[in-house]
């Protein structure tokens, strides 16, 4: 028979030879909840002329479970079944049941899983269900393809509690994608990550262990200033957009592995680990099967517009986000105009703040401010420019007092005494020339025109160890992200899909169409 597999740990759920129906069920991020009196129905097909002596039904249940009734075509497989022992709230336990061949029939079949006690307040949390002939038991997840959840990535809301503190404080979201599924030999790991550790460019470190259903994690951190504490997270859902999440960009690598001194192609790696701080320079993770990977990553260097030797280079185009403590949005006088030549910025404050986040860390050596069109009293007079690798700890880079713009649209440039790579820059205007509002037309940033690394150089080095295997060298080179497939603004171009994505999509659509066609044939009167 064709394997039956339903995986609720992915979004959308992965289905193989299955159509799912439900009553009194709810969908959670990594499982489906069957409430009291609820049931889950799975329609599947068995080919004509196939004799099955026995099949195996497997169900992964999360946490404290309610008793289960299971039937195949109305024939009982389990009645009030409950594994003995004490379950933890996040423990995943596998129920294995035998289905007699006489319960199966050629054509359409129905597997029903019921919450067995209508009076029981406990719920049944199902992560996945598989059914296959006894001779092929265990192949369903392999056939369905592993790692759909890992390929889409996850977002976790985090909390931090410093050593000695009594209260947890909200932290930045953790955005995570670790995908080795696109390997040349098809052996890329797709199992969920179980442990993860990383270090940022500032020296800040974190290490966490994930719950078995990926609904959260617990761990610890050490900040760049040496302070330590606990770190915990709760899954909020998948990454909101393929290839990009807020200001964090997925990095794509083509990789190689070293075997007996020879480097050979090892497929692609997609990597995103954004904790709201400095870019990650080292990351180590392991998965449920026991495979482990560790990388030291070169932090990308900004490449601004070309400059002649010794000249400054304008790197303002690398600003990915601008924030202001206030802006006049009703008239379109917003902070984004400062770096996009869209008009001026105006704040109804005498001491507003502006922050600029770059795509990658940049070493600003100079910056310029341009006065706006009217009311000289709105010009900044005193300000401080600060830099930060993580948006939390700030270093003063430049400080100015009693500065004057002598005419409208005057551009004034200021040189920094110190220049070091920062991801965030903050302009704190502490006073203007007497008005209730503050305004600027433009802010520009410059670096020293430093040379960048040659393209094609190795961008990470590390090691990889497959489940049950020996460790091997592992290295990779950054490559452009694949085209999303959407047309450009002019409507030209058809885009490009990764071969693996296309084949997965085609296979899933074909399987769904074939199953629906067969079901329709058998239920048609």
Coordinates of C-alpha atoms in Angstrom, one line a residue:
X1 CA 0.0 0.0 0.0
X2 CA 1.0 3.6 -0.4
X3 CA 2.3 5.1 2.8
X4 CA 0.0 7.4 4.8
X5 CA 1.6 10.3 6.6
X6 CA 0.2 13.5 8.2
X7 CA 2.7 15.9 9.8
X8 CA 1.1 18.7 11.8
X9 CA 4.6 20.0 12.9
X10 CA 4.9 21.9 9.6
X11 CA 2.9 24.9 8.2
X12 CA 1.0 24.0 6.1
X13 CA 0.7 20.4 7.3
X14 CA 2.5 17.9 5.2
X15 CA 0.2 15.2 3.7
X16 CA 1.0 12.0 1.9
X17 CA -1.9 9.8 0.6
X18 CA -4.1 11.7 3.1
X19 CA -7.1 14.0 3.2
X20 CA -7.8 15.3 6.7
X21 CA -11.2 16.1 8.3
X22 CA -11.8 17.2 11.8
X23 CA -14.5 17.9 14.5
X24 CA -13.7 19.9 17.6
X25 CA -10.0 20.3 16.8
X26 CA -7.7 23.3 16.8
X27 CA -4.4 23.9 15.0
X28 CA -1.4 24.9 17.1
X29 CA 2.1 25.8 15.6
X30 CA 3.5 22.3 15.8
X31 CA 0.5 20.0 16.5
X32 CA -3.2 19.6 16.3
X33 CA -5.4 19.7 19.4
X34 CA -8.3 17.2 19.7
X35 CA -10.7 18.4 22.4
X36 CA -13.1 16.4 24.4
X37 CA -15.6 14.8 22.1
X38 CA -13.5 15.6 19.1
X39 CA -12.2 13.4 16.3
X40 CA -9.7 13.5 13.5
X41 CA -10.5 11.7 10.2
X42 CA -7.9 10.8 7.6
X43 CA -9.1 9.5 4.2
X44 CA -6.5 7.4 2.3
X45 CA -6.3 5.0 -0.6
X46 CA -5.2 1.4 -0.9
X47 CA -4.5 0.2 -4.5
X48 CA -6.7 -2.5 -6.1
X49 CA -5.4 -6.0 -6.0
X50 CA -2.9 -5.5 -3.1
X51 CA -3.0 -8.0 -0.2
X52 CA -2.0 -6.6 3.2
X53 CA -1.7 -9.0 6.1
X54 CA -1.0 -6.3 8.7
X55 CA -0.3 -2.6 8.9
X56 CA 1.3 -0.4 11.6
X57 CA -0.3 2.8 12.9
X58 CA 2.0 5.3 14.6
X59 CA 0.9 8.5 16.4
X60 CA 3.2 11.0 18.0
X61 CA 1.4 12.6 21.0
X62 CA 2.7 15.7 22.8
X63 CA 2.5 16.0 26.6
X64 CA -0.2 14.7 28.9
X65 CA -2.6 12.8 26.7
X66 CA -6.3 11.8 26.9
X67 CA -7.4 8.2 26.1
X68 CA -7.6 7.4 22.4
X69 CA -10.2 5.5 20.3
X70 CA -8.9 4.5 16.9
X71 CA -10.8 2.9 14.1
X72 CA -10.1 1.9 10.5
X73 CA -13.2 1.8 8.3
X74 CA -15.2 1.5 11.5
X75 CA -13.3 -1.5 12.8
X76 CA -11.8 -0.8 16.2
X77 CA -8.0 -0.7 16.4
X78 CA -7.8 0.8 20.0
X79 CA -10.4 1.5 22.6
X80 CA -9.6 4.0 25.4
X81 CA -5.9 3.4 24.7
X82 CA -3.4 5.3 26.9
X83 CA 0.3 4.6 27.3
X84 CA 1.3 3.8 30.9
X85 CA 3.7 6.1 32.8
X86 CA 3.8 9.8 33.6
X87 CA 4.2 12.3 30.7
X88 CA 5.8 15.7 31.0
X89 CA 4.1 18.8 29.5
X90 CA 6.3 18.7 26.4
X91 CA 7.2 15.0 26.2
X92 CA 6.6 13.4 22.8
X93 CA 5.5 9.8 23.1
X94 CA 4.8 7.5 20.2
X95 CA 1.7 5.3 20.2
X96 CA 2.3 2.1 18.0
X97 CA -0.8 0.1 17.1
X98 CA -1.4 -2.9 14.9
X99 CA -4.0 -2.7 12.2
X100 CA -5.2 -6.1 10.9
X101 CA -5.2 -6.5 7.1
X102 CA -8.9 -7.3 7.2
X103 CA -9.7 -3.8 8.3
X104 CA -8.3 -2.4 5.1
X105 CA -10.0 -2.5 1.7
X106 CA -9.2 -1.6 -1.9
X107 CA -10.0 1.9 -2.7
X108 CA -11.0 4.6 -0.2
X109 CA -10.4 4.0 3.5
X110 CA -11.0 6.1 6.6
X111 CA -8.8 6.3 9.7
X112 CA -10.5 7.9 12.7
X113 CA -8.8 9.0 15.9
X114 CA -11.2 10.0 18.7
X115 CA -10.8 11.7 22.1
X116 CA -12.2 8.7 24.0
X117 CA -13.7 10.4 27.0
X118 CA -16.4 13.1 26.4
X119 CA -16.2 14.1 30.1
X120 CA -12.4 14.4 30.2
X121 CA -11.0 18.0 30.2
X122 CA -7.6 16.8 29.0
X123 CA -6.8 17.3 25.3
X124 CA -5.1 15.1 22.8
X125 CA -2.1 16.9 21.0
X126 CA -1.1 15.0 17.8
X127 CA 2.1 15.9 16.1
X128 CA 2.1 13.3 13.3
X129 CA 0.2 10.2 12.2
X130 CA 1.5 7.5 9.9
X131 CA 0.1 4.2 8.6
X132 CA 1.9 1.7 6.4
X133 CA 2.1 -2.0 5.8
X134 CA 4.2 -3.9 8.3
X135 CA 6.9 -4.6 5.8
X136 CA 7.4 -0.9 5.1
X137 CA 6.9 0.4 8.6
X138 CA 8.8 3.7 9.1
X139 CA 9.1 4.7 5.5
X140 CA 6.2 7.3 5.5
X141 CA 8.2 10.3 6.9
X142 CA 11.1 9.5 4.5
X143 CA 8.8 9.4 1.5
X144 CA 7.0 12.5 2.5
X145 CA 10.3 14.3 2.9
X146 CA 11.9 15.7 6.0
X147 CA 12.5 19.2 7.1
X148 CA 9.7 21.3 5.7
X149 CA 9.5 23.1 9.0
X150 CA 13.3 23.8 9.0
X151 CA 13.2 25.0 5.4
X152 CA 10.6 27.7 6.3
X153 CA 12.3 28.9 9.5
X154 CA 10.8 30.0 12.8
X155 CA 10.3 33.1 14.9
X156 CA 10.5 32.9 18.7
X157 CA 9.4 35.6 21.2
X158 CA 12.1 35.7 23.9
X159 CA 12.6 36.7 27.5
X160 CA 15.8 37.3 29.5
X161 CA 16.5 37.2 33.2
X162 CA 19.8 38.4 34.4
X163 CA 21.6 36.5 37.2
X164 CA 20.1 37.5 40.5
X165 CA 17.0 39.1 39.0
X166 CA 13.6 37.9 40.0
X167 CA 11.6 39.1 36.9
X168 CA 11.9 38.0 33.3
X169 CA 12.2 40.9 30.8
X170 CA 11.1 40.9 27.2
X171 CA 13.9 40.4 24.7
X172 CA 14.2 40.7 20.9
X173 CA 12.7 38.0 18.7
X174 CA 14.9 35.2 17.6
X175 CA 14.6 34.4 13.9
X176 CA 16.0 31.1 12.9
X177 CA 16.5 29.1 9.7
X178 CA 19.1 26.3 9.5
X179 CA 18.6 24.4 6.3
X180 CA 21.0 21.7 4.9
X181 CA 18.2 19.9 2.9
X182 CA 19.5 20.8 -0.5
X183 CA 22.5 18.4 -0.7
X184 CA 23.8 16.7 -3.8
X185 CA 23.5 13.2 -2.4
X186 CA 20.1 13.8 -0.8
X187 CA 21.4 13.1 2.7
X188 CA 20.9 16.6 4.1
X189 CA 19.4 16.7 7.5
X190 CA 15.8 17.9 7.9
X191 CA 15.3 16.9 11.5
X192 CA 14.3 19.7 13.9
X193 CA 17.1 21.3 15.8
X194 CA 17.5 20.2 19.4
X195 CA 20.4 22.4 20.6
X196 CA 21.8 25.7 19.4
X197 CA 24.6 27.9 20.4
X198 CA 25.9 31.1 18.8
X199 CA 28.3 34.0 19.3
X200 CA 27.8 37.5 17.9
X201 CA 30.5 39.9 16.5
X202 CA 30.6 41.8 19.8
X203 CA 31.4 38.6 21.8
X204 CA 27.9 38.1 23.2
X205 CA 27.0 34.4 23.4
X206 CA 23.9 32.3 23.9
X207 CA 23.1 28.6 24.1
X208 CA 19.6 27.0 24.2
X209 CA 17.9 23.6 24.1
X210 CA 14.6 23.2 22.3
X211 CA 11.5 21.4 23.4
X212 CA 10.8 18.3 21.5
X213 CA 7.8 19.8 19.7
X214 CA 9.8 23.0 18.9
X215 CA 7.2 25.1 20.8
X216 CA 9.9 26.8 22.8
X217 CA 13.4 26.7 24.3
X218 CA 15.4 27.4 27.5
X219 CA 19.0 28.4 27.8
X220 CA 21.5 31.0 29.0
X221 CA 23.4 34.0 27.7
X222 CA 26.5 36.1 28.3
X223 CA 26.4 39.6 27.0
X224 CA 29.4 41.5 25.6
X225 CA 29.9 43.3 28.9
X226 CA 30.2 39.9 30.8
X227 CA 26.8 39.9 32.4
X228 CA 25.0 36.5 32.4
X229 CA 21.5 35.2 32.7
X230 CA 18.8 32.9 31.5
X231 CA 17.1 33.0 28.1
X232 CA 13.8 31.4 27.1
X233 CA 11.6 31.5 24.1
X234 CA 8.1 30.7 22.8
X235 CA 7.4 29.8 19.2
X236 CA 5.2 32.5 17.6
X237 CA 5.1 31.0 14.0
X238 CA 7.1 30.6 10.8
X239 CA 9.2 33.4 9.3
X240 CA 6.8 36.0 7.8
X241 CA 8.4 36.0 4.4
X242 CA 10.6 33.6 2.5
X243 CA 14.2 34.8 2.3
X244 CA 13.7 37.8 4.5
X245 CA 12.4 38.5 8.0
X246 CA 12.1 42.2 9.1
X247 CA 15.7 43.5 8.7
X248 CA 17.3 40.0 8.8
X249 CA 18.3 38.5 5.5
X250 CA 18.7 34.8 4.9
X251 CA 22.3 33.9 3.8
X252 CA 22.7 31.4 1.0
X253 CA 25.9 29.4 0.7
X254 CA 27.2 26.8 -1.7
X255 CA 29.1 24.3 0.4
X256 CA 31.9 21.6 0.3
X257 CA 32.9 18.7 2.6
X258 CA 36.4 17.3 3.0
X259 CA 36.8 13.6 2.8
X260 CA 40.4 12.1 2.9
X261 CA 41.9 15.5 2.1
X262 CA 39.6 16.1 -1.0
X263 CA 37.0 18.8 -1.0
X264 CA 33.8 17.8 -2.8
X265 CA 30.5 19.7 -3.4
X266 CA 28.0 19.2 -0.6
X267 CA 25.0 21.2 -1.8
X268 CA 23.5 24.4 -0.4
X269 CA 23.1 25.9 3.1
X270 CA 20.5 28.5 4.1
X271 CA 21.3 30.3 7.3
X272 CA 19.5 32.9 9.3
X273 CA 20.1 33.5 13.0
X274 CA 19.0 36.9 14.2
X275 CA 18.7 37.6 17.9
X276 CA 18.3 41.4 17.5
X277 CA 22.0 42.0 18.2
X278 CA 25.3 42.0 16.3
X279 CA 25.7 39.7 13.3
X280 CA 26.5 36.1 14.2
X281 CA 30.1 35.0 13.7
X282 CA 29.9 31.5 15.1
X283 CA 27.0 29.0 15.3
X284 CA 26.7 25.4 16.4
X285 CA 23.7 23.1 16.3
X286 CA 22.6 19.5 16.5
X287 CA 19.4 17.8 15.5
X288 CA 17.1 15.1 16.7
X289 CA 19.0 12.3 14.9
X290 CA 22.3 13.4 16.4
X291 CA 23.8 15.2 13.4
X292 CA 25.9 18.2 14.4
X293 CA 27.3 21.2 12.6
X294 CA 29.6 24.0 13.7
X295 CA 30.6 27.1 11.6
X296 CA 32.8 30.2 12.0
X297 CA 31.2 32.8 9.7
X298 CA 33.0 35.8 8.2
X299 CA 30.8 38.9 8.8
X300 CA 30.1 40.6 5.5
X301 CA 31.9 43.8 4.8
X302 CA 29.9 46.7 3.3
X303 CA 30.6 47.5 -0.3
X304 CA 29.5 51.1 -1.0
X305 CA 29.8 53.0 -4.2
X306 CA 33.3 52.8 -5.8
X307 CA 35.7 55.6 -4.8
X308 CA 39.0 56.7 -6.0
X309 CA 42.0 55.8 -3.8
X310 CA 42.0 57.9 -0.7
X311 CA 38.5 59.2 -1.3
X312 CA 35.5 58.7 1.0
X313 CA 32.7 56.4 -0.2
X314 CA 29.0 57.1 0.2
X315 CA 27.4 54.1 2.0
X316 CA 24.0 55.6 2.7
X317 CA 22.4 53.2 0.3
X318 CA 23.2 50.4 2.7
X319 CA 20.8 51.8 5.3
X320 CA 18.0 49.3 5.7
X321 CA 15.8 51.1 8.3
X322 CA 15.4 54.5 9.8
X323 CA 13.6 55.2 13.1
X324 CA 12.7 58.6 14.6
X325 CA 11.3 59.5 18.0
X326 CA 8.8 61.7 16.1
X327 CA 7.9 62.6 12.6
X328 CA 5.2 64.6 10.7
X329 CA 3.6 61.7 8.9
X330 CA 0.5 63.7 7.9
X331 CA 2.5 65.9 5.6
X332 CA 4.9 63.1 4.5
X333 CA 7.8 64.7 6.4
X334 CA 9.1 61.3 7.8
X335 CA 12.5 60.0 8.8
X336 CA 12.8 57.7 5.8
X337 CA 13.2 60.9 3.6
X338 CA 16.6 61.6 5.1
X339 CA 18.2 58.7 3.2
X340 CA 15.9 58.4 0.2
X341 CA 15.7 62.0 -1.1
X342 CA 11.9 62.1 -0.6
X343 CA 11.6 65.5 1.1
X344 CA 12.5 66.7 4.5
X345 CA 12.0 65.2 8.0
X346 CA 10.3 67.2 10.7
X347 CA 9.8 66.3 14.4
X348 CA 7.6 68.2 16.9
X349 CA 10.4 68.0 19.4
X350 CA 13.4 70.1 20.3
X351 CA 15.5 67.1 21.2
X352 CA 14.4 64.2 18.8
X353 CA 16.4 61.0 18.2
X354 CA 17.1 59.2 14.9
X355 CA 18.5 55.7 14.5
X356 CA 19.9 54.2 11.3
X357 CA 20.3 50.4 10.8
X358 CA 22.6 49.1 8.1
X359 CA 22.3 45.9 6.1
X360 CA 25.8 44.9 7.4
X361 CA 28.2 46.4 9.9
X362 CA 29.9 49.5 8.4
X363 CA 32.8 51.7 9.7
X364 CA 31.5 55.2 9.3
X365 CA 34.4 57.7 9.0
X366 CA 32.3 60.8 8.3
X367 CA 28.7 61.9 8.0
X368 CA 26.8 65.0 6.6
X369 CA 23.7 66.8 7.6
X370 CA 21.7 69.1 5.2
X371 CA 19.5 71.9 6.5
X372 CA 15.9 72.0 5.3
X373 CA 13.9 74.7 3.4
X374 CA 12.6 77.0 6.1
X375 CA 12.7 78.3 9.7
X376 CA 16.4 78.3 10.7
X377 CA 15.4 78.0 14.3
X378 CA 14.5 74.4 13.6
X379 CA 18.1 73.5 12.6
X380 CA 20.0 71.2 15.0
X381 CA 22.5 73.0 17.2
X382 CA 23.8 70.3 19.6
X383 CA 23.9 66.6 19.0
X384 CA 25.7 63.3 19.6
X385 CA 26.3 60.5 17.1
X386 CA 26.6 57.0 18.7
X387 CA 27.3 53.6 17.3
X388 CA 26.2 50.1 18.4
X389 CA 26.8 46.6 17.2
X390 CA 23.5 45.2 18.7
X391 CA 21.2 48.2 19.3
X392 CA 21.5 47.8 23.0
X393 CA 25.0 49.1 24.1
X394 CA 26.0 52.5 22.5
X395 CA 29.4 54.2 22.1
X396 CA 29.8 57.9 21.5
X397 CA 31.5 58.6 18.2
X398 CA 31.1 62.3 17.7
X399 CA 29.7 65.2 19.8
X400 CA 28.8 68.7 18.6
X401 CA 27.7 72.0 20.2
X402 CA 26.5 75.4 18.9
X403 CA 26.6 74.3 15.3
X404 CA 25.1 76.7 12.8
X405 CA 23.7 76.2 9.2
X406 CA 24.2 79.6 7.5
X407 CA 21.8 79.0 4.7
X408 CA 18.9 76.8 3.6
X409 CA 19.8 73.4 1.9
X410 CA 23.4 73.7 3.3
X411 CA 25.2 70.4 3.5
X412 CA 27.8 70.2 6.3
X413 CA 30.2 67.3 6.7
X414 CA 31.6 66.1 10.0
X415 CA 34.6 63.7 10.4
X416 CA 34.8 61.1 13.1
X417 CA 37.9 60.8 15.3
X418 CA 37.3 57.1 15.6
X419 CA 35.9 54.6 13.1
X420 CA 34.9 51.0 13.8
X421 CA 32.3 48.7 12.3
X422 CA 28.8 49.2 13.8
X423 CA 25.4 47.9 12.6
X424 CA 23.4 50.7 14.2
X425 CA 24.0 54.5 14.3
X426 CA 22.0 56.9 16.5
X427 CA 21.8 60.7 16.1
X428 CA 20.7 62.3 19.4
X429 CA 19.8 65.9 18.8
X430 CA 19.9 67.5 22.3
X431 CA 18.9 71.1 21.2
X432 CA 18.0 73.2 18.2
X433 CA 18.0 77.0 17.7
X434 CA 14.9 77.8 19.6
X435 CA 11.9 76.4 17.7
X436 CA 9.4 73.8 19.0
X437 CA 10.2 71.6 16.0
X438 CA 13.4 70.2 14.5
X439 CA 14.0 69.4 10.9
X440 CA 16.6 68.1 8.4
X441 CA 16.6 67.5 4.7
X442 CA 19.2 64.8 4.4
X443 CA 21.7 62.6 6.4
X444 CA 24.5 60.8 4.5
X445 CA 27.1 58.4 5.8
X446 CA 30.7 57.7 4.4
X447 CA 33.4 55.2 5.0
X448 CA 37.1 55.4 4.2
X449 CA 36.8 53.6 0.8
X450 CA 38.5 50.5 2.2
X451 CA 38.9 47.5 -0.1
X452 CA 36.5 44.6 0.3
X453 CA 37.4 40.9 0.2
X454 CA 37.7 39.3 -3.2
X455 CA 34.4 37.7 -4.4
X456 CA 34.3 33.9 -4.2
X457 CA 36.5 33.6 -1.1
X458 CA 35.5 31.1 1.5
X459 CA 32.9 32.7 3.8
X460 CA 32.6 30.1 6.5
X461 CA 34.7 27.2 7.8
X462 CA 33.8 24.5 10.2
X463 CA 32.9 20.9 10.6
X464 CA 29.9 18.6 10.1
X465 CA 29.1 15.2 11.5
X466 CA 26.2 13.2 10.2
X467 CA 24.1 11.0 12.5
X468 CA 26.3 8.0 13.4
X469 CA 29.1 9.2 11.1
X470 CA 32.5 10.7 11.4
X471 CA 33.3 14.4 11.5
X472 CA 34.4 16.1 8.2
X473 CA 35.6 19.5 7.2
X474 CA 32.8 21.8 6.1
X475 CA 33.1 25.2 4.3
X476 CA 31.0 27.5 2.2
X477 CA 30.8 30.5 0.0
X478 CA 28.0 33.1 -0.1
X479 CA 25.9 33.1 -3.2
X480 CA 23.0 35.4 -4.3
X481 CA 19.5 34.5 -3.0
X482 CA 17.4 32.7 -5.6
X483 CA 14.9 34.8 -7.4
X484 CA 11.5 34.6 -5.8
X485 CA 9.6 34.1 -9.1
X486 CA 7.7 37.5 -9.0
X487 CA 8.0 39.8 -12.0
X488 CA 9.9 43.1 -11.7
X489 CA 8.2 46.5 -11.7
X490 CA 8.3 46.6 -15.4
X491 CA 6.6 43.2 -15.6
X492 CA 9.5 41.6 -17.4
X493 CA 11.1 38.4 -16.4
X494 CA 9.6 35.1 -15.2
X495 CA 11.9 34.6 -12.2
X496 CA 13.5 31.4 -11.1
X497 CA 12.6 28.5 -8.8
X498 CA 15.1 26.3 -7.0
X499 CA 14.9 22.8 -8.6
X500 CA 14.2 21.3 -5.1
X501 CA 11.4 23.7 -4.5
X502 CA 9.9 23.1 -7.9
X503 CA 10.1 19.3 -7.7
X504 CA 8.6 19.3 -4.2
X505 CA 5.7 21.5 -5.4
X506 CA 5.1 19.4 -8.5
X507 CA 5.1 16.2 -6.5
X508 CA 2.7 17.5 -3.8
X509 CA 0.3 18.8 -6.4
X510 CA 0.4 15.5 -8.4
X511 CA -0.1 13.4 -5.3
X512 CA -3.1 15.6 -4.1
X513 CA -4.7 15.4 -7.6
X514 CA -4.2 11.7 -7.8
X515 CA -5.7 11.1 -4.4
X516 CA -8.7 13.3 -4.9
X517 CA -9.4 11.6 -8.3
X518 CA -9.3 8.2 -6.7
X519 CA -11.5 9.2 -3.8
X520 CA -14.0 10.7 -6.1
X521 CA -14.1 7.6 -8.2
X522 CA -14.8 5.4 -5.2
X523 CA -17.4 7.6 -3.5
X524 CA -19.3 8.4 -6.7
X525 CA -22.6 6.5 -6.7

